Tab-separated table of C-alpha atoms in Angstrom:
chain	number	residue	atom	x	y	z
U	15	MET	CA	-25.082	-101.929	22.499
U	16	THR	CA	-28.641	-102.857	22.020
U	17	LEU	CA	-31.466	-103.795	24.442
U	18	THR	CA	-33.317	-107.275	24.195
U	19	LEU	CA	-36.614	-107.224	26.352
U	20	THR	CA	-37.592	-111.150	27.219
U	21	VAL	CA	-39.360	-110.615	29.695
U	22	PRO	CA	-42.741	-112.914	29.193
U	23	PRO	CA	-46.240	-111.041	29.231
U	24	ARG	CA	-47.903	-109.555	32.457
U	25	ALA	CA	-51.224	-111.546	32.241
U	26	ASP	CA	-49.533	-114.770	33.272
U	27	ALA	CA	-51.990	-115.568	36.698
U	28	GLY	CA	-48.967	-117.629	38.126
U	29	ARG	CA	-46.261	-115.358	37.554
U	30	LEU	CA	-43.813	-117.165	39.354
U	31	THR	CA	-44.594	-120.083	37.532
U	32	GLY	CA	-41.175	-121.788	35.173
U	33	LEU	CA	-39.359	-118.902	36.078
U	34	PRO	CA	-36.152	-120.127	37.504
U	35	VAL	CA	-33.472	-119.008	40.382
U	36	ALA	CA	-30.688	-116.796	39.717
U	37	VAL	CA	-27.557	-117.219	41.279
U	38	ILE	CA	-25.456	-114.230	40.421
U	39	GLY	CA	-21.555	-115.065	40.481
U	40	ALA	CA	-19.284	-118.508	39.424
U	41	GLY	CA	-17.341	-118.331	42.783
U	42	PRO	CA	-16.875	-121.630	44.843
U	43	VAL	CA	-20.457	-119.973	46.712
U	44	GLY	CA	-22.409	-119.238	43.561
U	45	LEU	CA	-21.991	-123.170	42.195
U	46	ALA	CA	-22.471	-124.615	45.740
U	47	ALA	CA	-25.617	-123.202	45.214
U	48	ALA	CA	-26.281	-123.777	41.890
U	49	ALA	CA	-25.883	-127.381	43.113
U	50	HIS	CA	-27.925	-127.844	46.432
U	51	LEU	CA	-30.990	-126.392	43.986
U	52	LEU	CA	-30.718	-128.452	41.400
U	53	GLU	CA	-30.574	-131.349	43.590
U	54	ARG	CA	-33.600	-130.214	45.526
U	55	GLY	CA	-35.828	-130.457	41.631
U	56	LEU	CA	-35.399	-126.468	41.765
U	57	ASP	CA	-34.215	-124.859	37.941
U	58	VAL	CA	-31.202	-122.282	38.266
U	59	VAL	CA	-29.780	-120.380	36.885
U	60	VAL	CA	-26.321	-119.112	36.719
U	61	TYR	CA	-24.989	-115.814	35.847
U	62	GLU	CA	-21.129	-115.266	35.477
U	63	ALA	CA	-19.896	-111.448	35.212
U	64	GLY	CA	-16.054	-113.799	33.869
U	65	PRO	CA	-15.075	-116.332	30.775
U	66	ALA	CA	-14.853	-119.094	32.705
U	67	VAL	CA	-15.117	-119.874	36.659
U	68	GLY	CA	-13.834	-118.660	39.967
U	69	THR	CA	-12.255	-115.157	38.092
U	70	SER	CA	-11.865	-113.666	41.502
U	71	VAL	CA	-10.457	-116.394	42.608
U	72	ARG	CA	-7.378	-117.141	39.889
U	73	ALA	CA	-6.408	-113.338	40.640
U	74	TRP	CA	-4.621	-114.388	43.687
U	75	GLY	CA	-4.178	-118.267	42.689
U	76	HIS	CA	-0.752	-117.993	43.676
U	77	THR	CA	-1.372	-118.616	47.222
U	78	ARG	CA	-2.129	-120.831	48.916
U	79	LEU	CA	-4.630	-120.790	51.104
U	80	PHE	CA	-5.076	-122.046	54.924
U	81	SER	CA	-7.389	-124.467	54.281
U	82	PRO	CA	-6.987	-127.611	53.908
U	83	TRP	CA	-9.685	-129.533	51.229
U	84	GLN	CA	-11.568	-130.619	53.840
U	85	TYR	CA	-13.283	-127.174	54.748
U	86	VAL	CA	-13.228	-126.017	50.636
U	87	ILE	CA	-15.301	-128.777	48.979
U	88	ASP	CA	-19.048	-128.309	49.292
U	89	PRO	CA	-21.154	-131.749	49.607
U	90	ALA	CA	-23.950	-131.407	46.856
U	91	ALA	CA	-21.453	-129.920	44.931
U	92	GLN	CA	-19.077	-133.223	45.389
U	93	ARG	CA	-22.188	-136.029	45.401
U	94	LEU	CA	-22.774	-133.971	41.556
U	95	LEU	CA	-19.136	-134.510	41.209
U	96	GLU	CA	-18.936	-138.024	42.212
U	97	THR	CA	-21.301	-138.719	39.391
U	98	THR	CA	-19.317	-138.536	36.673
U	99	GLY	CA	-15.823	-140.451	38.437
U	100	TRP	CA	-14.716	-137.619	40.174
U	101	GLU	CA	-12.563	-138.877	43.173
U	102	ALA	CA	-11.569	-135.322	45.778
U	103	PRO	CA	-7.972	-134.255	46.068
U	104	ARG	CA	-6.190	-134.884	49.473
U	105	PRO	CA	-8.357	-133.743	52.579
U	106	SER	CA	-5.194	-133.215	54.671
U	107	SER	CA	-3.641	-131.269	51.489
U	108	LEU	CA	-4.063	-126.749	51.349
U	109	PRO	CA	-4.717	-126.104	48.075
U	110	THR	CA	-3.783	-122.957	45.828
U	111	GLY	CA	-5.972	-120.817	44.327
U	112	HIS	CA	-5.630	-121.834	41.151
U	113	ASP	CA	-5.631	-125.359	42.213
U	114	LEU	CA	-9.480	-123.925	43.288
U	115	VAL	CA	-10.462	-124.344	40.641
U	116	ASP	CA	-9.008	-126.380	37.930
U	117	GLN	CA	-9.703	-128.987	40.777
U	118	TYR	CA	-12.609	-128.203	41.309
U	119	LEU	CA	-14.557	-125.472	40.353
U	120	ALA	CA	-13.334	-126.096	36.616
U	121	PRO	CA	-15.308	-130.077	36.555
U	122	LEU	CA	-18.214	-128.767	38.865
U	123	ALA	CA	-18.854	-126.357	36.100
U	124	ALA	CA	-18.916	-128.708	33.755
U	125	THR	CA	-21.054	-131.184	35.026
U	126	PRO	CA	-23.743	-131.183	32.651
U	127	GLN	CA	-26.112	-129.586	35.206
U	128	LEU	CA	-24.435	-127.478	35.609
U	129	ALA	CA	-22.116	-126.698	32.188
U	130	ALA	CA	-26.557	-126.363	30.351
U	131	VAL	CA	-27.472	-123.320	33.030
U	132	ILE	CA	-24.456	-121.374	33.540
U	133	ARG	CA	-24.362	-117.972	31.086
U	134	TYR	CA	-20.953	-116.907	31.260
U	135	ASN	CA	-19.583	-113.032	30.212
U	136	THR	CA	-22.830	-111.517	31.147
U	137	LYS	CA	-22.451	-109.444	34.147
U	138	VAL	CA	-26.169	-108.978	35.528
U	139	GLU	CA	-26.670	-104.445	36.389
U	140	ALA	CA	-29.298	-104.448	37.777
U	141	VAL	CA	-31.637	-105.826	39.775
U	142	SER	CA	-35.979	-105.467	40.948
U	143	ARG	CA	-39.348	-106.803	40.378
U	144	GLN	CA	-40.426	-107.084	37.333
U	145	GLY	CA	-42.832	-103.492	36.481
U	146	MET	CA	-42.563	-102.433	40.643
U	147	ASP	CA	-39.729	-99.895	41.655
U	148	ARG	CA	-38.730	-100.433	45.340
U	149	THR	CA	-41.662	-97.519	46.459
U	150	ARG	CA	-44.840	-100.635	45.414
U	151	SER	CA	-45.877	-102.995	47.797
U	152	THR	CA	-48.540	-104.827	47.058
U	153	GLY	CA	-48.631	-108.217	44.819
U	154	ARG	CA	-44.348	-107.637	45.712
U	155	ALA	CA	-43.560	-110.969	46.576
U	156	ASP	CA	-45.980	-112.651	43.796
U	157	THR	CA	-44.100	-110.491	41.405
U	158	PRO	CA	-40.832	-111.820	39.766
U	159	PHE	CA	-37.618	-110.946	39.991
U	160	LEU	CA	-36.171	-108.625	37.073
U	161	LEU	CA	-32.527	-108.869	36.182
U	162	ARG	CA	-30.609	-106.477	33.635
U	163	LEU	CA	-27.397	-108.698	31.561
U	164	HIS	CA	-24.906	-107.594	29.751
U	165	THR	CA	-23.097	-109.643	27.639
U	166	ASP	CA	-20.658	-108.804	26.890
U	167	THR	CA	-19.514	-111.509	23.504
U	168	THR	CA	-22.550	-109.257	21.381
U	169	ASN	CA	-22.349	-105.787	23.816
U	170	SER	CA	-26.240	-105.421	24.321
U	171	SER	CA	-27.905	-106.021	27.662
U	172	THR	CA	-31.166	-108.579	28.337
U	173	ASP	CA	-33.742	-107.986	30.711
U	174	VAL	CA	-34.542	-111.081	32.513
U	175	THR	CA	-36.692	-112.888	34.765
U	176	ALA	CA	-36.750	-115.101	38.289
U	177	ARG	CA	-39.140	-116.310	40.682
U	178	ALA	CA	-36.045	-115.763	43.333
U	179	VAL	CA	-32.477	-113.989	43.676
U	180	ILE	CA	-29.067	-115.424	45.814
U	181	ASP	CA	-26.769	-112.851	45.118
U	182	THR	CA	-22.774	-113.985	45.751
U	183	SER	CA	-20.981	-111.801	43.870
U	184	GLY	CA	-18.162	-111.653	46.220
U	185	THR	CA	-16.142	-108.543	47.267
U	186	TYR	CA	-12.733	-109.776	45.309
U	187	THR	CA	-13.779	-106.836	42.735
U	188	THR	CA	-14.430	-104.277	45.494
U	189	PRO	CA	-11.763	-103.715	48.052
U	190	ASN	CA	-11.805	-100.493	50.936
U	191	PRO	CA	-9.684	-97.640	50.612
U	192	LEU	CA	-6.532	-97.441	51.489
U	193	ILE	CA	-7.333	-93.944	53.685
U	194	ALA	CA	-9.022	-94.779	57.159
U	195	ALA	CA	-12.073	-92.909	56.574
U	196	GLY	CA	-13.106	-94.776	53.838
U	197	LEU	CA	-12.876	-92.583	50.386
U	198	ALA	CA	-10.250	-93.419	47.740
U	199	PRO	CA	-7.506	-91.302	47.193
U	200	ALA	CA	-7.849	-88.100	45.702
U	201	ALA	CA	-4.608	-88.550	43.133
U	202	ASP	CA	-4.025	-91.198	40.255
U	203	LEU	CA	-1.119	-93.777	41.584
U	204	GLY	CA	-1.195	-95.710	38.966
U	205	ASP	CA	1.019	-98.946	39.953
U	206	ARG	CA	1.992	-97.740	43.077
U	207	VAL	CA	-0.595	-98.999	44.909
U	208	LEU	CA	-0.833	-102.899	44.139
U	209	ASP	CA	-4.226	-104.392	45.442
U	210	ALA	CA	-4.074	-107.438	48.259
U	211	LEU	CA	-2.123	-110.716	47.355
U	212	PRO	CA	0.516	-109.641	44.741
U	213	ASP	CA	2.299	-112.105	42.853
U	214	VAL	CA	4.979	-111.491	44.719
U	215	THR	CA	7.587	-114.166	43.056
U	216	GLY	CA	6.169	-114.186	39.725
U	217	ALA	CA	4.398	-111.716	37.292
U	218	ASP	CA	4.632	-108.950	40.319
U	219	ARG	CA	8.264	-109.037	41.020
U	220	ASP	CA	10.050	-107.128	38.879
U	221	ARG	CA	7.675	-104.413	40.023
U	222	LEU	CA	8.724	-104.925	44.316
U	223	ALA	CA	12.028	-106.652	44.552
U	224	GLY	CA	14.202	-104.029	45.200
U	225	ARG	CA	11.385	-101.688	46.561
U	226	ARG	CA	10.434	-99.630	49.818
U	227	VAL	CA	6.604	-101.732	49.687
U	228	LEU	CA	4.378	-100.660	52.409
U	229	VAL	CA	1.837	-103.304	53.406
U	230	VAL	CA	-1.190	-101.947	55.102
U	231	GLY	CA	-3.477	-104.241	56.291
U	232	ALA	CA	-4.253	-106.489	59.405
U	233	GLY	CA	-5.504	-109.491	58.249
U	234	HIS	CA	-4.616	-113.027	56.641
U	235	SER	CA	-4.158	-111.856	53.189
U	236	ALA	CA	-1.046	-108.333	55.545
U	237	ALA	CA	0.758	-111.827	56.391
U	238	ASN	CA	0.734	-113.807	53.412
U	239	THR	CA	1.920	-111.017	51.490
U	240	ILE	CA	4.375	-110.040	53.759
U	241	ILE	CA	5.939	-112.847	54.546
U	242	LYS	CA	6.866	-113.414	50.542
U	243	LEU	CA	7.967	-110.066	50.878
U	244	ALA	CA	10.239	-111.065	53.426
U	245	ALA	CA	11.876	-114.079	51.228
U	246	LEU	CA	12.084	-112.049	48.361
U	247	ALA	CA	14.613	-109.552	50.074
U	248	LYS	CA	16.673	-112.437	50.583
U	249	ASP	CA	17.391	-112.576	46.768
U	250	ALA	CA	17.173	-109.383	46.091
U	251	PRO	CA	18.960	-106.966	47.691
U	252	GLY	CA	17.299	-102.934	48.599
U	253	THR	CA	14.180	-105.129	49.336
U	254	GLU	CA	12.174	-103.039	52.282
U	255	VAL	CA	9.452	-104.146	53.967
U	256	LEU	CA	7.034	-101.881	55.904
U	257	TRP	CA	3.738	-102.585	57.545
U	258	ALA	CA	1.035	-100.258	57.986
U	259	VAL	CA	-1.572	-101.140	60.749
U	260	ARG	CA	-4.696	-98.970	62.380
U	261	ASN	CA	-5.081	-100.803	65.958
U	262	ALA	CA	-1.899	-101.159	68.444
U	263	GLY	CA	-2.179	-104.602	67.270
U	264	THR	CA	-3.095	-107.698	65.742
U	265	ALA	CA	-6.058	-109.635	67.027
U	266	ARG	CA	-6.412	-111.897	63.777
U	267	LEU	CA	-2.883	-112.204	64.235
U	268	GLY	CA	-2.023	-113.694	67.518
U	269	ALA	CA	1.639	-115.483	67.644
U	270	ASP	CA	1.477	-119.105	68.588
U	271	ALA	CA	-1.575	-118.798	68.174
U	272	ALA	CA	-3.808	-122.989	68.874
U	273	ASP	CA	-5.592	-123.141	66.002
U	274	GLY	CA	-7.970	-125.062	64.008
U	275	LEU	CA	-6.565	-124.792	61.029
U	276	ALA	CA	-2.816	-125.325	61.800
U	277	ALA	CA	-1.936	-123.295	58.571
U	278	ARG	CA	-3.860	-120.253	59.650
U	279	GLY	CA	-2.420	-120.524	63.145
U	280	GLN	CA	1.556	-120.388	61.098
U	281	LEU	CA	0.706	-117.568	59.528
U	282	GLY	CA	0.231	-114.742	62.528
U	283	SER	CA	3.557	-116.178	64.026
U	284	THR	CA	5.744	-116.289	60.938
U	285	VAL	CA	4.836	-112.635	60.355
U	286	HIS	CA	5.280	-111.583	64.368
U	287	GLY	CA	8.376	-113.164	63.718
U	288	LEU	CA	10.162	-111.289	61.322
U	289	VAL	CA	8.954	-108.271	63.489
U	290	GLU	CA	10.800	-109.165	66.557
U	291	SER	CA	13.664	-110.085	64.613
U	292	LYS	CA	13.494	-106.538	62.742
U	293	ARG	CA	13.047	-108.306	59.125
U	294	VAL	CA	9.875	-106.052	58.991
U	295	GLN	CA	9.402	-102.845	60.178
U	296	GLN	CA	5.462	-102.592	61.861
U	297	ILE	CA	4.089	-99.183	62.036
U	298	ALA	CA	1.376	-99.567	64.462
U	299	SER	CA	-1.389	-96.698	65.848
U	300	PHE	CA	-1.254	-95.831	61.958
U	301	GLU	CA	-4.306	-93.673	60.377
U	302	ILE	CA	-3.701	-92.992	56.886
U	303	ASP	CA	-5.168	-89.633	56.145
U	304	ASP	CA	-3.720	-88.930	51.996
U	305	VAL	CA	-1.937	-91.139	50.324
U	306	ARG	CA	-0.628	-89.513	47.120
U	307	PRO	CA	1.916	-89.683	44.467
U	308	ASP	CA	5.642	-88.355	44.519
U	309	GLY	CA	7.410	-88.585	41.804
U	310	ASP	CA	8.178	-91.738	40.619
U	311	GLN	CA	7.641	-92.658	44.305
U	312	VAL	CA	3.929	-92.239	47.407
U	313	THR	CA	3.975	-90.485	49.831
U	314	VAL	CA	1.726	-91.362	52.636
U	315	THR	CA	0.452	-88.950	55.480
U	316	GLY	CA	-1.640	-89.269	58.450
U	317	ARG	CA	-1.558	-89.873	62.275
U	318	ARG	CA	0.398	-92.669	64.119
U	319	ALA	CA	-0.824	-92.732	67.340
U	320	GLU	CA	-2.384	-89.739	67.251
U	321	GLU	CA	1.078	-87.702	66.743
U	322	PRO	CA	1.266	-86.420	62.415
U	323	PHE	CA	3.373	-89.363	60.331
U	324	THR	CA	4.832	-89.270	56.929
U	325	VAL	CA	5.894	-92.260	55.126
U	326	THR	CA	7.440	-92.081	51.756
U	327	VAL	CA	8.145	-95.858	48.897
U	328	ASP	CA	8.390	-97.059	46.182
U	329	VAL	CA	5.309	-99.880	46.339
U	330	VAL	CA	1.603	-99.927	48.650
U	331	VAL	CA	-0.305	-103.077	48.993
U	332	ASN	CA	-3.650	-102.029	49.528
U	333	ALA	CA	-4.634	-105.458	52.140
U	334	THR	CA	-7.829	-103.203	54.211
U	335	GLY	CA	-10.282	-105.792	53.093
U	336	PHE	CA	-13.153	-105.447	50.650
U	337	ARG	CA	-17.299	-104.670	50.683
U	338	PRO	CA	-20.144	-105.217	49.214
U	339	ASP	CA	-21.112	-103.515	45.512
U	340	LEU	CA	-24.540	-102.815	46.260
U	341	ASP	CA	-25.198	-100.595	43.053
U	342	MET	CA	-26.667	-103.190	41.473
U	343	LEU	CA	-30.012	-103.646	44.103
U	344	ARG	CA	-31.226	-99.892	44.436
U	345	GLU	CA	-33.931	-101.129	43.577
U	346	ILE	CA	-34.433	-104.144	46.371
U	347	ARG	CA	-35.115	-103.510	49.694
U	348	LEU	CA	-32.603	-104.603	51.791
U	349	GLY	CA	-32.628	-105.114	55.384
U	350	LEU	CA	-28.970	-103.968	55.551
U	351	ASP	CA	-26.479	-102.762	59.595
U	352	ASP	CA	-25.436	-99.515	59.400
U	353	ILE	CA	-22.164	-100.590	60.212
U	354	VAL	CA	-21.429	-103.668	58.497
U	355	GLU	CA	-23.352	-103.970	55.783
U	356	ALA	CA	-24.767	-107.610	56.366
U	357	PRO	CA	-27.346	-108.270	57.291
U	358	ARG	CA	-29.186	-107.222	60.201
U	359	ALA	CA	-29.972	-110.605	61.957
U	360	LEU	CA	-26.522	-111.318	61.075
U	361	ALA	CA	-24.770	-108.388	61.719
U	362	PRO	CA	-23.809	-108.651	65.331
U	363	LEU	CA	-22.560	-112.069	65.702
U	364	ILE	CA	-19.939	-111.041	62.720
U	365	ASP	CA	-19.432	-107.001	63.457
U	366	PRO	CA	-15.656	-106.448	63.985
U	367	ASN	CA	-15.897	-103.958	66.545
U	368	LEU	CA	-17.390	-106.629	68.811
U	369	HIS	CA	-16.054	-109.849	67.442
U	370	SER	CA	-11.981	-109.152	67.029
U	371	CYS	CA	-11.417	-112.875	66.724
U	372	GLY	CA	-14.063	-113.285	63.514
U	373	SER	CA	-16.032	-115.869	65.582
U	374	VAL	CA	-19.470	-116.674	63.998
U	375	PRO	CA	-22.087	-118.861	65.550
U	376	PRO	CA	-24.158	-121.264	63.228
U	377	HIS	CA	-26.368	-118.986	60.494
U	378	GLY	CA	-28.645	-119.611	57.465
U	379	VAL	CA	-31.971	-118.421	55.765
U	380	ALA	CA	-33.341	-117.034	59.027
U	381	GLU	CA	-29.527	-114.965	60.271
U	382	LEU	CA	-30.462	-113.864	55.431
U	383	ALA	CA	-33.560	-112.339	55.247
U	384	HIS	CA	-34.025	-109.437	53.773
U	385	PRO	CA	-37.695	-107.841	53.307
U	386	GLU	CA	-37.368	-107.637	49.800
U	387	PRO	CA	-38.741	-111.839	49.771
U	388	ASN	CA	-36.931	-114.353	48.345
U	389	PHE	CA	-33.907	-112.401	47.644
U	390	PHE	CA	-30.924	-113.191	49.707
U	391	ILE	CA	-27.648	-112.197	49.834
U	392	ALA	CA	-25.420	-115.285	50.286
U	393	GLY	CA	-21.212	-115.808	50.775
U	394	MET	CA	-18.673	-113.152	51.138
U	395	LYS	CA	-20.660	-110.589	49.748
U	396	SER	CA	-22.648	-111.414	53.010
U	397	TYR	CA	-20.794	-110.483	55.474
U	398	GLY	CA	-20.329	-106.553	53.703
U	399	ARG	CA	-16.992	-104.862	55.182
U	400	ALA	CA	-16.618	-107.550	57.905
U	401	PRO	CA	-12.813	-109.408	57.629
U	402	THR	CA	-13.974	-113.722	58.736
U	403	PHE	CA	-15.250	-115.495	56.857
U	404	LEU	CA	-14.664	-119.198	55.858
U	405	LEU	CA	-15.795	-120.942	52.911
U	406	LEU	CA	-17.622	-123.391	54.697
U	407	THR	CA	-20.360	-120.432	56.270
U	408	GLY	CA	-20.729	-120.015	52.166
U	409	TYR	CA	-21.487	-123.059	51.962
U	410	GLU	CA	-24.719	-124.086	54.878
U	411	GLN	CA	-25.709	-120.882	53.994
U	412	VAL	CA	-26.975	-122.031	50.649
U	413	ARG	CA	-27.578	-125.257	51.455
U	414	SER	CA	-30.188	-123.864	53.865
U	415	ILE	CA	-31.194	-121.515	51.269
U	416	ALA	CA	-32.117	-123.829	49.567
U	417	ALA	CA	-33.783	-125.681	51.598
U	418	GLU	CA	-36.399	-123.006	52.674
U	419	LEU	CA	-36.549	-121.984	48.579
U	420	ALA	CA	-37.548	-125.746	48.039
U	421	GLY	CA	-39.770	-125.186	51.400
U	422	ASP	CA	-38.317	-127.403	53.877
U	423	ARG	CA	-38.365	-124.956	56.605
U	424	VAL	CA	-38.018	-127.194	58.570
U	425	ALA	CA	-34.697	-128.332	57.195
U	426	ALA	CA	-33.324	-124.914	55.358
U	427	ARG	CA	-33.768	-123.782	60.020
U	428	GLN	CA	-31.884	-126.789	60.476
U	429	VAL	CA	-28.212	-125.274	60.317
U	430	HIS	CA	-25.296	-127.392	60.718
U	431	LEU	CA	-22.270	-125.571	60.960
U	432	VAL	CA	-18.247	-126.874	62.461
U	433	LEU	CA	-16.049	-124.243	62.015
U	434	PRO	CA	-12.124	-125.740	62.958
U	435	GLU	CA	-11.658	-123.028	66.037
U	436	THR	CA	-8.339	-120.575	66.368
U	437	GLY	CA	-7.040	-119.841	69.252
U	438	VAL	CA	-6.197	-116.290	68.151
U	439	CYS	CA	-9.387	-115.218	70.790
U	440	SER	CA	-8.176	-111.403	71.779
U	441	THR	CA	-8.879	-108.826	70.986
U	442	ASP	CA	-7.615	-104.631	70.454
U	443	ILE	CA	-10.425	-103.037	70.414
U	444	GLY	CA	-12.097	-103.276	73.592
U	445	GLY	CA	-14.520	-106.167	75.202
U	446	SER	CA	-13.926	-109.699	76.214
U	447	SER	CA	-11.948	-112.696	74.029
U	448	CYS	CA	-14.527	-114.232	71.050
U	449	CYS	CA	-14.912	-117.356	72.265
U	450	SER	CA	-16.918	-119.274	73.772
U	451	THR	CA	-18.529	-122.403	73.915
U	452	THR	CA	-21.244	-122.394	72.032
U	453	PRO	CA	-21.275	-125.903	69.830
U	454	THR	CA	-20.996	-124.891	66.508
U	455	THR	CA	-24.752	-127.127	65.460
U	456	SER	CA	-27.913	-125.470	65.619
U	457	SER	CA	-31.461	-125.597	65.477
U	458	ALA	CA	-32.146	-121.920	65.789
U	459	PRO	CA	-30.391	-118.478	65.678
U	460	ALA	CA	-26.744	-118.419	68.857
U	461	ALA	CA	-28.427	-115.351	71.351
U	462	ASP	CA	-24.161	-114.837	71.559
U	463	PRO	CA	-20.568	-116.316	69.613
U	464	GLY	CA	-20.445	-119.278	69.004
U	465	THR	CA	-16.440	-121.157	68.617
U	466	CYS	CA	-13.919	-119.305	67.299
U	467	CYS	CA	-12.889	-118.756	63.436
U	468	ALA	CA	-10.294	-115.742	62.554
U	469	GLY	CA	-9.955	-114.593	59.345
U	470	PRO	CA	-11.150	-114.262	55.716
U	471	GLU	CA	-10.214	-117.464	53.608
U	472	GLN	CA	-10.120	-116.232	50.638
U	473	PRO	CA	-7.019	-115.378	49.253
U	474	ALA	CA	-4.848	-114.951	52.496
U	475	GLY	CA	-4.635	-118.387	52.895
U	476	ALA	CA	-8.749	-119.222	51.818
U	477	SER	CA	-9.692	-116.464	53.009
U	478	SER	CA	-11.965	-113.910	52.372
U	479	SER	CA	-11.005	-112.121	49.718
U	480	ARG	CA	-13.206	-111.533	49.361
U	481	CYS	CA	-12.351	-114.699	48.336
U	482	THR	CA	-12.963	-117.080	48.719
U	483	ASN	CA	-11.756	-119.309	51.305
């Protein structure tokens, strides 16, 4: 592997002059960030580790989002697309992940403006400041960012500079471990464990049909998989569906919830109906201590309501959520909450220990700022380990950041966010309802939770997935 240095000389007086804003990740939020930056007249380069846009979305592309098209298209991106004659899909229809890529992300990336600035097969391995590690302070804000890139096509690394960095790399490739302690199982489980949102009726059908399957997780991704497995069980004799959750109930999956997103509310109603009808066996209050191979099967051990409990199955589906990969940011001064690993000002608004239904008030650059000047984490990764995210939230984040980088501080802080409400506002983790009547449009950070908006919109139905919407 070769290392090529393309960093400009340091003798330059205005060292940030002429440098682009670097966006990490060409998913929905990354492309939206690029569209807003270009609309503001700012130079931008997008670095995408995959061979095409929406690589992570493709991983769960068979799954239908619970957000209709009207909630998954960014306004600046739409304005850019419309210059090419593109027509938006029917606003009320529900896209799959593949639809999201084929009908929106791929055409957006193909516009002349974005096609010229996206670098595919290029993984950002590290972010720092040119000539400065995280301990150096003097002149830091006026020093270019340095990004170390690895390009798959040439198997080489290159250092480049930028005036600002927006990390929208997501979390889908870094799922939470199955063990309740937050550690990965010590044993190699091979294909006995599948990632969230397997293709139950497609590519993964043979692995699941006629098997005893344990789905672990209490969110929308888990519900989506349980529903599909229950349907598979009707056609494939011997298919048994078990559902393990850590808490006594599932606050984010209420039955008969009055949800602003009908498909999201239906997920809860359907999965609870499957449990009541005994088509799905729910194992509540189960904290997993270990997962080990047991011949061709896997044995899961732990405590159920504080009593020892063991279950042996053929396949485990890990739908326990995701966490951010922070390794590449070791030299960046991050201001992250100790619990959620989200920006400190944002964390109290999304901490699942406080807001089980995923309430979130309007927020933008003020809540996303870090001690590192002009560095931002946006999209699902900005939520750290919190499970609730909608694409609309990410789009407003990057609109605010783009305004800030363009010097329009007023627009950056006039945060506008209208999210569909959810009826899932009870909690089984202590505290009161997370719903309130706080307006969803604000020019200042909100002091209390706004309208409830459950769940990642990522793969689960557009829920987080870290995903997507």
